[in-house]
């Protein structure tokens, strides 16, 4: 997993602790539901990360309803939009 370098107000040690949470044993009731987080999509990436971090207790592990979600961050590579497009194309190939 790629760790974030820094987020203002969060120490490197705290980021490492957040990243080490095991999704198989975490208490889902302690996690933030991603559907409740609001981000200004026009803001720069650094501001989006700050807004996200301010609205969750763990920038790596959250939930969507009854599902635990763990993310990783990377500086380079495909965007989330590109990965979603790739995923949808793969689904379409399965059903064609």
Short mmCIF file of C-alpha atoms in Angstrom, two decimals:
data_model
loop_
_atom_site.label_atom_id
_atom_site.label_comp_id
_atom_site.label_asym_id
_atom_site.label_seq_id
_atom_site.Cartn_x
_atom_site.Cartn_y
_atom_site.Cartn_z
CA UNK A 1 0.00 0.00 0.00
CA UNK A 2 1.27 3.45 -0.84
CA UNK A 3 1.14 5.74 2.15
CA UNK A 4 0.29 9.39 1.88
CA UNK A 5 3.25 11.60 2.50
CA UNK A 6 1.56 14.26 4.60
CA UNK A 7 -1.78 15.75 5.40
CA UNK A 8 -1.74 18.94 7.45
CA UNK A 9 -2.57 18.13 11.07
CA UNK A 10 -1.92 14.38 10.76
CA UNK A 11 1.46 12.98 11.77
CA UNK A 12 3.26 10.32 9.74
CA UNK A 13 2.85 7.94 12.69
CA UNK A 14 -0.92 8.49 12.75
CA UNK A 15 -1.12 7.92 8.98
CA UNK A 16 0.77 4.64 9.39
CA UNK A 17 -1.60 3.57 12.17
CA UNK A 18 -4.61 4.41 9.97
CA UNK A 19 -3.13 2.44 7.07
CA UNK A 20 -2.54 -0.61 9.25
CA UNK A 21 -6.22 -1.10 10.16
CA UNK A 22 -7.33 -4.62 9.22
CA UNK A 23 -10.64 -4.53 7.33
CA UNK A 24 -11.43 -8.05 8.53
CA UNK A 25 -11.43 -7.08 12.20
CA UNK A 26 -12.37 -3.39 12.29
CA UNK A 27 -15.60 -2.41 14.06
CA UNK A 28 -17.70 -1.06 11.17
CA UNK A 29 -19.69 1.16 13.53
CA UNK A 30 -16.54 3.23 14.16
CA UNK A 31 -16.06 4.02 10.46
CA UNK A 32 -17.24 7.07 8.53
CA UNK A 33 -19.74 6.41 5.76
CA UNK A 34 -18.25 7.78 2.54
CA UNK A 35 -21.71 8.84 1.39
CA UNK A 36 -21.70 11.47 4.15
CA UNK A 37 -18.48 13.15 2.98
CA UNK A 38 -18.74 16.25 0.84
CA UNK A 39 -15.82 17.40 -1.32
CA UNK A 40 -15.58 20.41 -3.64
CA UNK A 41 -14.62 18.66 -6.88
CA UNK A 42 -13.28 21.92 -8.33
CA UNK A 43 -10.74 22.37 -5.51
CA UNK A 44 -7.08 21.42 -5.97
CA UNK A 45 -6.12 17.89 -4.93
CA UNK A 46 -4.39 19.09 -1.76
CA UNK A 47 -7.58 20.87 -0.63
CA UNK A 48 -9.68 17.81 -1.49
CA UNK A 49 -7.42 15.66 0.70
CA UNK A 50 -7.62 18.16 3.55
CA UNK A 51 -11.43 18.26 3.30
CA UNK A 52 -11.62 14.46 3.19
CA UNK A 53 -9.31 14.08 6.19
CA UNK A 54 -11.34 16.61 8.17
CA UNK A 55 -14.52 14.58 7.65
CA UNK A 56 -13.24 11.11 8.54
CA UNK A 57 -11.33 9.51 11.38
CA UNK A 58 -9.32 7.34 8.98
CA UNK A 59 -8.26 8.43 5.50
CA UNK A 60 -7.62 4.80 4.50
CA UNK A 61 -10.52 2.79 5.96
CA UNK A 62 -14.16 3.85 5.81
CA UNK A 63 -17.45 2.29 4.87
CA UNK A 64 -20.22 2.56 2.34
CA UNK A 65 -23.33 1.31 4.08
CA UNK A 66 -22.56 -2.18 5.37
CA UNK A 67 -19.31 -2.54 3.37
CA UNK A 68 -15.84 -1.70 4.64
CA UNK A 69 -13.71 0.14 2.08
CA UNK A 70 -9.93 0.43 2.23
CA UNK A 71 -8.13 2.72 -0.21
CA UNK A 72 -4.57 3.39 -1.17
CA UNK A 73 -3.06 6.51 -2.63
CA UNK A 74 -0.50 6.94 -5.37
CA UNK A 75 1.10 9.98 -6.93
CA UNK A 76 1.15 8.66 -10.49
CA UNK A 77 -0.86 6.24 -12.56
CA UNK A 78 -4.43 6.11 -13.81
CA UNK A 79 -7.11 8.32 -12.27
CA UNK A 80 -10.18 6.92 -10.56
CA UNK A 81 -12.19 7.88 -13.64
CA UNK A 82 -9.83 5.90 -15.90
CA UNK A 83 -10.01 2.88 -13.57
CA UNK A 84 -13.83 3.03 -13.52
CA UNK A 85 -13.90 3.23 -17.32
CA UNK A 86 -11.62 0.19 -17.49
CA UNK A 87 -13.85 -1.69 -15.06
CA UNK A 88 -17.01 -0.89 -17.03
CA UNK A 89 -15.37 -1.97 -20.30
CA UNK A 90 -14.41 -5.29 -18.71
CA UNK A 91 -17.98 -5.79 -17.51
CA UNK A 92 -19.29 -5.01 -21.00
CA UNK A 93 -16.92 -7.59 -22.52
CA UNK A 94 -18.25 -10.27 -20.18
CA UNK A 95 -21.83 -9.67 -21.32
CA UNK A 96 -21.22 -9.23 -25.05
#
